[in-house]
Short mmCIF file of C-alpha atoms in Angstrom, two decimals:
data_model
loop_
_atom_site.label_atom_id
_atom_site.label_comp_id
_atom_site.label_asym_id
_atom_site.label_seq_id
_atom_site.Cartn_x
_atom_site.Cartn_y
_atom_site.Cartn_z
CA UNK A 1 -80.92 -73.78 -3.49
CA UNK A 2 -81.15 -77.55 -2.97
CA UNK A 3 -84.95 -77.37 -2.90
CA UNK A 4 -84.90 -75.61 -6.28
CA UNK A 5 -82.42 -78.07 -7.80
CA UNK A 6 -81.24 -81.18 -5.99
CA UNK A 7 -78.46 -81.59 -8.57
CA UNK A 8 -76.86 -78.23 -7.72
CA UNK A 9 -73.12 -78.87 -7.52
CA UNK A 10 -71.00 -78.38 -4.41
CA UNK A 11 -68.87 -75.71 -6.08
CA UNK A 12 -71.94 -73.54 -6.69
CA UNK A 13 -73.06 -73.95 -3.06
CA UNK A 14 -69.54 -73.19 -1.89
CA UNK A 15 -69.42 -69.94 -3.84
CA UNK A 16 -72.90 -69.02 -2.58
CA UNK A 17 -71.83 -69.39 1.05
CA UNK A 18 -68.83 -67.15 0.40
CA UNK A 19 -71.03 -64.52 -1.26
CA UNK A 20 -73.75 -64.66 1.40
CA UNK A 21 -71.79 -65.17 4.65
CA UNK A 22 -68.38 -63.80 3.76
CA UNK A 23 -66.30 -66.86 4.63
CA UNK A 24 -65.22 -70.01 2.80
CA UNK A 25 -66.06 -73.50 4.08
CA UNK A 26 -64.25 -76.67 3.14
CA UNK A 27 -65.63 -78.74 0.26
CA UNK A 28 -66.49 -81.61 2.61
CA UNK A 29 -68.45 -79.37 5.00
CA UNK A 30 -70.56 -78.05 2.15
CA UNK A 31 -71.07 -81.60 0.88
CA UNK A 32 -72.26 -82.73 4.33
CA UNK A 33 -74.53 -79.70 4.60
CA UNK A 34 -76.07 -80.53 1.23
CA UNK A 35 -76.81 -84.10 2.36
CA UNK A 36 -78.57 -82.68 5.44
CA UNK A 37 -80.57 -80.31 3.25
CA UNK A 38 -81.60 -83.17 0.96
CA UNK A 39 -82.63 -85.25 3.99
CA UNK A 40 -84.64 -82.30 5.36
CA UNK A 41 -86.53 -81.91 2.09
CA UNK A 42 -86.81 -85.50 0.86
CA UNK A 43 -86.58 -87.57 4.04
CA UNK A 44 -83.90 -89.21 6.17
CA UNK A 45 -81.27 -91.14 4.18
CA UNK A 46 -81.49 -94.22 6.42
CA UNK A 47 -85.26 -94.28 6.88
CA UNK A 48 -85.65 -93.99 3.12
CA UNK A 49 -84.54 -97.62 2.76
CA UNK A 50 -87.27 -98.75 5.18
CA UNK A 51 -89.84 -96.63 3.38
CA UNK A 52 -89.00 -98.04 -0.06
CA UNK A 53 -90.73 -101.47 0.24
CA UNK A 54 -93.91 -99.80 1.52
CA UNK A 55 -93.99 -97.34 -1.36
CA UNK A 56 -93.34 -100.07 -3.93
CA UNK A 57 -96.18 -102.16 -2.51
CA UNK A 58 -98.49 -99.14 -2.71
CA UNK A 59 -97.64 -98.64 -6.41
CA UNK A 60 -98.22 -102.34 -7.15
CA UNK A 61 -101.64 -102.16 -5.50
CA UNK A 62 -102.54 -98.96 -7.37
CA UNK A 63 -101.13 -100.01 -10.77
CA UNK A 64 -101.34 -103.79 -11.27
CA UNK A 65 -98.58 -104.94 -13.56
CA UNK A 66 -95.90 -102.81 -11.91
CA UNK A 67 -92.75 -104.90 -11.60
CA UNK A 68 -90.46 -104.38 -8.63
CA UNK A 69 -87.78 -106.91 -7.73
CA UNK A 70 -86.09 -106.14 -4.41
CA UNK A 71 -82.97 -107.98 -3.31
CA UNK A 72 -81.58 -107.73 0.20
CA UNK A 73 -78.48 -109.07 1.93
CA UNK A 74 -78.46 -110.46 5.49
CA UNK A 75 -77.29 -108.60 8.58
CA UNK A 76 -74.79 -110.55 10.65
CA UNK A 77 -74.31 -109.90 14.36
CA UNK A 78 -71.49 -111.79 16.01
CA UNK A 79 -71.34 -114.30 13.18
CA UNK A 80 -75.09 -114.98 13.35
CA UNK A 81 -77.70 -113.83 10.82
CA UNK A 82 -80.22 -111.39 12.29
CA UNK A 83 -83.52 -112.58 10.78
CA UNK A 84 -85.30 -109.35 11.72
CA UNK A 85 -83.03 -107.07 9.68
CA UNK A 86 -81.64 -106.93 6.17
CA UNK A 87 -79.55 -104.59 4.07
CA UNK A 88 -80.78 -103.11 0.79
CA UNK A 89 -78.87 -104.71 -2.08
CA UNK A 90 -80.58 -104.14 -5.44
CA UNK A 91 -83.91 -103.04 -6.89
CA UNK A 92 -85.30 -103.40 -10.41
CA UNK A 93 -88.52 -101.54 -11.22
CA UNK A 94 -90.68 -100.50 -14.15
CA UNK A 95 -94.27 -99.39 -14.69
CA UNK A 96 -96.98 -100.89 -16.99
CA UNK A 97 -97.29 -97.83 -19.31
CA UNK A 98 -93.58 -98.20 -20.14
CA UNK A 99 -94.05 -101.85 -21.13
CA UNK A 100 -96.94 -100.93 -23.38
CA UNK A 101 -95.02 -97.94 -24.77
CA UNK A 102 -92.08 -100.05 -25.88
CA UNK A 103 -94.33 -102.04 -28.24
CA UNK A 104 -94.67 -98.84 -30.31
CA UNK A 105 -91.07 -97.60 -30.11
CA UNK A 106 -88.13 -98.40 -32.34
CA UNK A 107 -86.91 -101.96 -31.84
CA UNK A 108 -83.81 -100.89 -29.98
CA UNK A 109 -82.92 -100.02 -26.42
CA UNK A 110 -80.03 -98.03 -24.95
CA UNK A 111 -78.58 -99.21 -21.65
CA UNK A 112 -76.11 -97.41 -19.43
CA UNK A 113 -75.34 -96.66 -15.83
CA UNK A 114 -74.85 -93.40 -13.96
CA UNK A 115 -73.34 -92.89 -10.51
CA UNK A 116 -75.46 -91.65 -7.61
CA UNK A 117 -74.22 -88.65 -5.67
CA UNK A 118 -76.10 -89.19 -2.41
CA UNK A 119 -74.86 -90.19 1.01
CA UNK A 120 -74.48 -93.90 0.18
CA UNK A 121 -73.50 -93.79 -3.49
CA UNK A 122 -74.47 -96.67 -5.76
CA UNK A 123 -75.37 -96.75 -9.44
CA UNK A 124 -78.60 -96.15 -11.34
CA UNK A 125 -79.00 -98.41 -14.39
CA UNK A 126 -81.45 -97.23 -17.04
CA UNK A 127 -82.90 -98.71 -20.23
CA UNK A 128 -83.98 -96.05 -22.70
CA UNK A 129 -86.22 -96.36 -25.76
CA UNK A 130 -87.06 -93.82 -28.44
CA UNK A 131 -90.34 -93.15 -30.24
CA UNK A 132 -90.78 -92.18 -33.88
CA UNK A 133 -90.65 -88.47 -33.03
CA UNK A 134 -87.15 -88.67 -31.51
CA UNK A 135 -88.45 -88.46 -27.92
CA UNK A 136 -86.40 -90.45 -25.41
CA UNK A 137 -88.27 -92.60 -22.92
CA UNK A 138 -86.82 -94.46 -19.92
CA UNK A 139 -88.56 -97.85 -19.71
CA UNK A 140 -86.81 -99.64 -16.83
CA UNK A 141 -84.54 -98.84 -13.91
CA UNK A 142 -82.35 -100.56 -11.36
CA UNK A 143 -80.52 -99.41 -8.26
CA UNK A 144 -77.38 -101.47 -7.74
CA UNK A 145 -74.16 -101.31 -5.78
CA UNK A 146 -72.04 -100.64 -8.87
CA UNK A 147 -71.40 -101.75 -12.44
CA UNK A 148 -70.32 -105.37 -12.23
CA UNK A 149 -71.30 -108.57 -14.05
CA UNK A 150 -73.76 -109.64 -11.34
CA UNK A 151 -75.60 -106.30 -11.15
CA UNK A 152 -75.84 -106.04 -14.94
CA UNK A 153 -77.10 -109.64 -15.16
CA UNK A 154 -79.74 -108.78 -12.56
CA UNK A 155 -80.89 -105.74 -14.58
CA UNK A 156 -80.71 -107.28 -18.04
CA UNK A 157 -82.47 -110.52 -17.11
CA UNK A 158 -85.47 -108.64 -15.71
CA UNK A 159 -85.42 -106.14 -18.58
CA UNK A 160 -85.61 -108.99 -21.09
CA UNK A 161 -88.28 -110.84 -19.13
CA UNK A 162 -90.63 -107.98 -18.34
CA UNK A 163 -90.06 -105.17 -20.86
CA UNK A 164 -88.23 -106.21 -24.03
CA UNK A 165 -89.01 -109.83 -24.98
CA UNK A 166 -89.33 -108.92 -28.68
CA UNK A 167 -87.16 -110.99 -31.06
CA UNK A 168 -84.53 -109.20 -33.10
CA UNK A 169 -84.05 -106.42 -30.54
CA UNK A 170 -80.91 -104.27 -30.78
CA UNK A 171 -79.26 -103.11 -27.57
CA UNK A 172 -76.82 -100.18 -27.74
CA UNK A 173 -74.25 -100.14 -24.95
CA UNK A 174 -70.81 -98.94 -24.00
CA UNK A 175 -67.86 -101.34 -24.06
CA UNK A 176 -68.05 -102.06 -20.34
CA UNK A 177 -66.76 -105.61 -19.76
CA UNK A 178 -69.46 -106.27 -17.15
CA UNK A 179 -72.24 -105.51 -19.63
CA UNK A 180 -70.62 -107.68 -22.29
CA UNK A 181 -70.30 -110.57 -19.88
CA UNK A 182 -73.97 -110.29 -18.88
CA UNK A 183 -75.15 -110.08 -22.49
CA UNK A 184 -73.04 -113.04 -23.56
CA UNK A 185 -74.48 -115.37 -20.92
CA UNK A 186 -75.93 -118.42 -22.76
CA UNK A 187 -79.26 -118.31 -20.92
CA UNK A 188 -79.69 -114.53 -20.84
CA UNK A 189 -81.74 -114.20 -24.03
CA UNK A 190 -79.46 -111.51 -25.46
CA UNK A 191 -77.57 -113.55 -28.07
CA UNK A 192 -78.27 -113.53 -31.84
CA UNK A 193 -80.67 -114.12 -33.49
CA UNK A 194 -82.87 -113.31 -30.48
CA UNK A 195 -81.08 -110.02 -29.83
CA UNK A 196 -78.12 -108.08 -31.20
CA UNK A 197 -75.55 -105.70 -29.73
CA UNK A 198 -74.03 -102.45 -30.96
CA UNK A 199 -71.53 -100.16 -29.29
CA UNK A 200 -72.03 -96.49 -28.51
CA UNK A 201 -69.59 -94.67 -30.78
CA UNK A 202 -69.03 -92.01 -28.11
CA UNK A 203 -67.57 -94.67 -25.81
CA UNK A 204 -65.57 -96.28 -28.62
CA UNK A 205 -64.09 -92.89 -29.52
CA UNK A 206 -63.29 -92.16 -25.86
CA UNK A 207 -61.38 -95.46 -25.57
CA UNK A 208 -59.64 -94.70 -28.87
CA UNK A 209 -58.52 -91.30 -27.54
CA UNK A 210 -56.83 -92.94 -24.55
CA UNK A 211 -54.25 -94.40 -26.95
CA UNK A 212 -54.31 -91.92 -29.84
CA UNK A 213 -54.46 -88.26 -28.89
CA UNK A 214 -55.74 -85.49 -31.08
CA UNK A 215 -59.21 -84.37 -32.11
CA UNK A 216 -58.60 -84.96 -35.82
CA UNK A 217 -57.94 -88.69 -35.42
CA UNK A 218 -61.00 -89.08 -33.22
CA UNK A 219 -63.12 -87.15 -35.74
CA UNK A 220 -62.00 -89.43 -38.58
CA UNK A 221 -62.93 -92.53 -36.57
CA UNK A 222 -66.36 -91.12 -35.74
CA UNK A 223 -66.97 -90.12 -39.37
CA UNK A 224 -66.10 -93.65 -40.47
CA UNK A 225 -68.51 -95.05 -37.89
CA UNK A 226 -71.37 -92.81 -39.04
CA UNK A 227 -70.81 -93.63 -42.74
CA UNK A 228 -73.91 -95.23 -44.24
CA UNK A 229 -72.14 -96.97 -47.12
CA UNK A 230 -69.01 -99.08 -47.43
CA UNK A 231 -67.52 -96.62 -49.93
CA UNK A 232 -67.98 -93.70 -47.53
CA UNK A 233 -66.60 -95.78 -44.65
CA UNK A 234 -63.40 -96.62 -46.55
CA UNK A 235 -63.01 -92.99 -47.59
CA UNK A 236 -62.67 -91.92 -43.93
CA UNK A 237 -60.85 -95.07 -42.90
CA UNK A 238 -58.20 -94.59 -45.58
CA UNK A 239 -57.57 -91.05 -44.36
CA UNK A 240 -57.22 -92.45 -40.84
CA UNK A 241 -54.77 -95.07 -42.15
CA UNK A 242 -52.67 -92.38 -43.83
CA UNK A 243 -52.41 -90.62 -40.45
CA UNK A 244 -51.24 -93.77 -38.66
CA UNK A 245 -51.87 -97.41 -39.72
CA UNK A 246 -51.90 -98.40 -36.05
CA UNK A 247 -55.14 -96.45 -35.59
CA UNK A 248 -56.90 -98.66 -38.14
CA UNK A 249 -55.40 -101.76 -36.54
CA UNK A 250 -56.89 -100.64 -33.22
CA UNK A 251 -60.34 -100.18 -34.81
CA UNK A 252 -60.13 -103.46 -36.72
CA UNK A 253 -59.94 -105.35 -33.43
CA UNK A 254 -63.62 -104.48 -32.95
CA UNK A 255 -66.11 -106.24 -35.19
CA UNK A 256 -67.45 -103.75 -37.75
CA UNK A 257 -71.10 -104.64 -37.10
CA UNK A 258 -70.68 -103.47 -33.51
CA UNK A 259 -69.54 -99.90 -34.21
CA UNK A 260 -70.15 -98.97 -37.84
CA UNK A 261 -73.50 -97.94 -39.29
CA UNK A 262 -73.03 -99.38 -42.76
CA UNK A 263 -72.67 -102.93 -41.38
CA UNK A 264 -75.69 -102.69 -39.09
CA UNK A 265 -78.37 -103.21 -41.78
CA UNK A 266 -80.63 -100.50 -40.43
CA UNK A 267 -81.09 -101.89 -36.92
CA UNK A 268 -79.74 -98.71 -35.35
CA UNK A 269 -82.33 -96.40 -37.00
CA UNK A 270 -79.43 -93.94 -37.23
CA UNK A 271 -78.69 -94.02 -33.48
CA UNK A 272 -74.97 -94.24 -32.84
CA UNK A 273 -74.82 -93.32 -29.15
CA UNK A 274 -76.56 -94.16 -25.91
CA UNK A 275 -78.93 -91.46 -24.64
CA UNK A 276 -78.30 -91.77 -20.92
CA UNK A 277 -76.91 -88.24 -20.47
CA UNK A 278 -79.78 -86.66 -22.39
CA UNK A 279 -82.29 -88.77 -20.45
CA UNK A 280 -80.84 -87.87 -17.04
CA UNK A 281 -80.67 -84.18 -17.91
CA UNK A 282 -84.12 -83.82 -19.47
CA UNK A 283 -86.25 -86.33 -17.57
CA UNK A 284 -84.40 -87.52 -14.48
CA UNK A 285 -82.53 -84.35 -13.56
CA UNK A 286 -81.62 -84.28 -9.88
CA UNK A 287 -82.63 -87.87 -9.06
CA UNK A 288 -79.03 -88.95 -8.57
CA UNK A 289 -78.83 -86.72 -5.50
CA UNK A 290 -81.92 -88.04 -3.69
CA UNK A 291 -82.47 -90.65 -0.96
CA UNK A 292 -83.37 -94.03 -2.38
CA UNK A 293 -87.15 -93.92 -1.91
CA UNK A 294 -87.42 -90.36 -3.22
CA UNK A 295 -85.36 -91.37 -6.23
CA UNK A 296 -87.70 -94.24 -7.11
CA UNK A 297 -90.76 -92.12 -6.39
CA UNK A 298 -89.45 -89.33 -8.63
CA UNK A 299 -89.14 -91.69 -11.61
CA UNK A 300 -92.89 -92.26 -11.29
CA UNK A 301 -93.80 -88.56 -11.13
CA UNK A 302 -91.44 -87.58 -13.96
CA UNK A 303 -92.85 -90.32 -16.21
CA UNK A 304 -96.39 -89.12 -15.42
CA UNK A 305 -95.41 -85.64 -16.65
CA UNK A 306 -93.68 -87.05 -19.74
CA UNK A 307 -96.62 -89.24 -20.79
CA UNK A 308 -99.12 -86.41 -20.36
CA UNK A 309 -96.97 -83.87 -22.24
CA UNK A 310 -95.93 -86.07 -25.17
CA UNK A 311 -99.36 -87.68 -25.39
CA UNK A 312 -101.01 -84.25 -25.74
CA UNK A 313 -98.51 -83.25 -28.42
CA UNK A 314 -99.18 -86.38 -30.49
CA UNK A 315 -102.95 -86.07 -30.00
CA UNK A 316 -102.91 -82.42 -31.13
CA UNK A 317 -100.96 -83.34 -34.26
CA UNK A 318 -103.37 -86.18 -35.00
CA UNK A 319 -106.21 -83.68 -34.73
CA UNK A 320 -104.75 -81.65 -37.58
CA UNK A 321 -104.92 -84.68 -39.86
CA UNK A 322 -101.16 -85.08 -39.92
CA UNK A 323 -100.09 -88.63 -40.69
CA UNK A 324 -96.44 -88.70 -39.65
CA UNK A 325 -94.33 -87.41 -36.78
CA UNK A 326 -92.83 -83.92 -36.91
CA UNK A 327 -89.34 -85.44 -36.99
CA UNK A 328 -90.15 -87.39 -40.15
CA UNK A 329 -91.96 -84.47 -41.80
CA UNK A 330 -88.89 -82.25 -41.35
CA UNK A 331 -86.60 -84.95 -42.77
CA UNK A 332 -88.86 -85.53 -45.79
CA UNK A 333 -89.12 -81.78 -46.43
CA UNK A 334 -85.33 -81.53 -46.39
CA UNK A 335 -85.02 -84.51 -48.74
CA UNK A 336 -87.63 -83.09 -51.11
CA UNK A 337 -85.68 -79.84 -51.40
CA UNK A 338 -82.65 -81.90 -52.40
CA UNK A 339 -84.52 -84.10 -54.88
CA UNK A 340 -84.56 -81.62 -57.77
CA UNK A 341 -81.38 -82.26 -59.75
CA UNK A 342 -81.83 -85.93 -60.64
CA UNK A 343 -82.27 -87.86 -63.87
CA UNK A 344 -84.36 -90.98 -63.21
CA UNK A 345 -84.29 -94.17 -65.29
CA UNK A 346 -86.87 -96.92 -64.67
CA UNK A 347 -85.75 -100.53 -65.19
CA UNK A 348 -88.90 -102.62 -64.61
CA UNK A 349 -92.64 -102.52 -65.20
CA UNK A 350 -93.40 -102.79 -61.47
CA UNK A 351 -91.99 -99.34 -60.70
CA UNK A 352 -89.46 -100.90 -58.36
CA UNK A 353 -85.93 -100.65 -59.82
CA UNK A 354 -84.36 -97.34 -60.79
CA UNK A 355 -81.09 -95.57 -61.34
CA UNK A 356 -80.61 -91.95 -60.38
CA UNK A 357 -78.06 -89.64 -61.97
CA UNK A 358 -77.35 -86.69 -59.68
CA UNK A 359 -76.05 -83.43 -61.13
CA UNK A 360 -75.37 -79.89 -60.03
CA UNK A 361 -78.34 -77.47 -60.34
CA UNK A 362 -77.05 -76.27 -63.71
CA UNK A 363 -76.53 -79.84 -64.93
CA UNK A 364 -72.93 -79.06 -65.77
CA UNK A 365 -71.34 -81.64 -63.46
CA UNK A 366 -72.30 -85.16 -62.47
CA UNK A 367 -72.32 -85.91 -58.74
CA UNK A 368 -72.72 -89.65 -59.11
CA UNK A 369 -75.37 -92.26 -59.78
CA UNK A 370 -77.35 -94.51 -57.45
CA UNK A 371 -79.47 -97.61 -57.69
CA UNK A 372 -82.84 -97.45 -55.91
CA UNK A 373 -84.87 -100.58 -55.16
CA UNK A 374 -88.20 -99.41 -53.77
CA UNK A 375 -89.39 -102.97 -53.13
CA UNK A 376 -86.37 -103.56 -50.85
CA UNK A 377 -86.37 -99.98 -49.55
CA UNK A 378 -82.69 -99.57 -50.35
CA UNK A 379 -80.56 -97.01 -52.14
CA UNK A 380 -76.84 -96.97 -52.84
CA UNK A 381 -76.54 -93.83 -50.71
CA UNK A 382 -77.36 -95.96 -47.64
CA UNK A 383 -79.82 -93.52 -46.06
CA UNK A 384 -82.99 -95.40 -47.04
CA UNK A 385 -81.95 -98.61 -45.26
CA UNK A 386 -80.28 -96.89 -42.29
CA UNK A 387 -83.11 -94.49 -41.42
CA UNK A 388 -86.18 -96.42 -42.68
CA UNK A 389 -87.71 -93.60 -44.69
CA UNK A 390 -87.11 -92.45 -48.30
CA UNK A 391 -83.90 -90.64 -49.13
CA UNK A 392 -83.87 -87.87 -51.80
CA UNK A 393 -83.15 -90.45 -54.50
CA UNK A 394 -86.11 -92.64 -53.49
CA UNK A 395 -88.37 -89.58 -53.39
CA UNK A 396 -87.29 -88.69 -56.92
CA UNK A 397 -88.17 -92.22 -58.06
CA UNK A 398 -91.60 -91.96 -56.46
CA UNK A 399 -92.22 -88.61 -58.16
CA UNK A 400 -91.06 -89.98 -61.52
CA UNK A 401 -93.47 -92.95 -61.35
CA UNK A 402 -96.28 -90.95 -59.69
CA UNK A 403 -96.10 -93.10 -56.58
CA UNK A 404 -96.75 -91.86 -53.05
CA UNK A 405 -93.74 -92.11 -50.74
CA UNK A 406 -95.79 -92.83 -47.59
CA UNK A 407 -95.84 -96.66 -47.97
CA UNK A 408 -92.04 -96.68 -47.80
CA UNK A 409 -91.92 -95.15 -44.32
CA UNK A 410 -91.47 -97.41 -41.31
CA UNK A 411 -94.62 -97.57 -39.19
CA UNK A 412 -92.80 -96.31 -36.09
CA UNK A 413 -92.83 -92.81 -37.66
CA UNK A 414 -96.63 -92.80 -38.01
CA UNK A 415 -98.35 -90.41 -35.62
CA UNK A 416 -100.80 -93.13 -34.63
CA UNK A 417 -97.81 -95.17 -33.47
CA UNK A 418 -96.27 -92.21 -31.62
CA UNK A 419 -99.60 -91.53 -29.90
CA UNK A 420 -99.85 -95.22 -28.91
CA UNK A 421 -96.54 -94.88 -27.04
CA UNK A 422 -98.26 -92.57 -24.55
CA UNK A 423 -101.81 -93.92 -24.81
CA UNK A 424 -101.71 -95.82 -21.50
CA UNK A 425 -101.64 -93.35 -18.65
CA UNK A 426 -100.48 -93.55 -15.07
CA UNK A 427 -102.80 -93.80 -12.06
CA UNK A 428 -102.79 -91.30 -9.17
CA UNK A 429 -101.19 -93.03 -6.22
CA UNK A 430 -102.97 -93.48 -2.91
CA UNK A 431 -101.76 -90.66 -0.61
CA UNK A 432 -99.19 -91.82 1.93
CA UNK A 433 -100.78 -92.67 5.25
CA UNK A 434 -104.29 -92.86 3.76
CA UNK A 435 -104.61 -96.61 4.29
CA UNK A 436 -103.32 -96.43 7.87
CA UNK A 437 -105.71 -93.60 8.70
CA UNK A 438 -108.69 -95.53 7.33
CA UNK A 439 -107.71 -98.67 9.20
CA UNK A 440 -107.36 -96.63 12.39
CA UNK A 441 -110.92 -95.37 11.99
#
């Protein structure tokens, strides 16, 4: 069972032993047995730490540009430092295709940590990007002792230096004090205008629920956060205030630009949460249960699979002559279906400024009016700026003036951009022991 899925939980194994052998073991005995099974399949837990530097060196020789920063702590024997031994402390690593990929992804990165379930624990820190087709892509990793200011500073400094040096980058994070401290360091390169921060609304809502119970209150807070206009935000916020003014006071202690979409000026691309859980489940499933070297090695093999699979998908779509990602095409199709009950008024000769009157299909009732500025790529509904492609109102303006809507789409949604994310492939690694065998000959 462990060979089939290293993330199989102890409860499942416990029930399996009862069903197969007819007696119930203690939770700890099954946990210990699982660690032995993992070691049998993936290598000894202790030896894995010795194997790690050798494997990293092999990757760096095979794929120049691979970054691996290993930190160790000294071993003390009787008060003296043993120069021949060292303890594993931290490791940051990333691969060249991921650096190249990030140049063609949205200018934002999600960061989060997830606990390891192996014999020695620890925490896996991950930075996650997203391409224009809504595919998530881990771009950098770190193994650390836990989530503290020093470990996050170690991860974020190398992430900024090697993977995400672009100006104006947005980083989406939880409200962990250690992350905030690392990002606010004067020399870290993560302060405005070089970089900006935004909070994951899932974490904000979870903290909110610790003080204010009830799903309805939490839902109102989340709806306010997702609102794309100030009017919509205050609609939900006023309902929340009517429930309990203290709830709004709690939310007002957090700067609006950090947790609301309407104050973010489109930097979020509509992303309100970190994607760590989705990433671990879909790409890195099971790695949290592996010995350290197997964990690092698995990130390489899983990324190889991801780049091949998503690269083929994008290439096949390009072959059909399609210009934009499937995600964008679906969104535009949905918006086009909506853009039928509008009255458009043009206000300038440059086909740039419009007003849109929205009505019911019969025209009996008005649903509101909106200003659309195509030159600024904004609409009063907020969707154009937030998502970086035309909303139904902008599409109606384009149709009215016989303009194509394609120039108003952000380049990250172009299929050529999506394909460029996965253009650089990985290199087959030299088989383990190959170099030693050759040298022996």
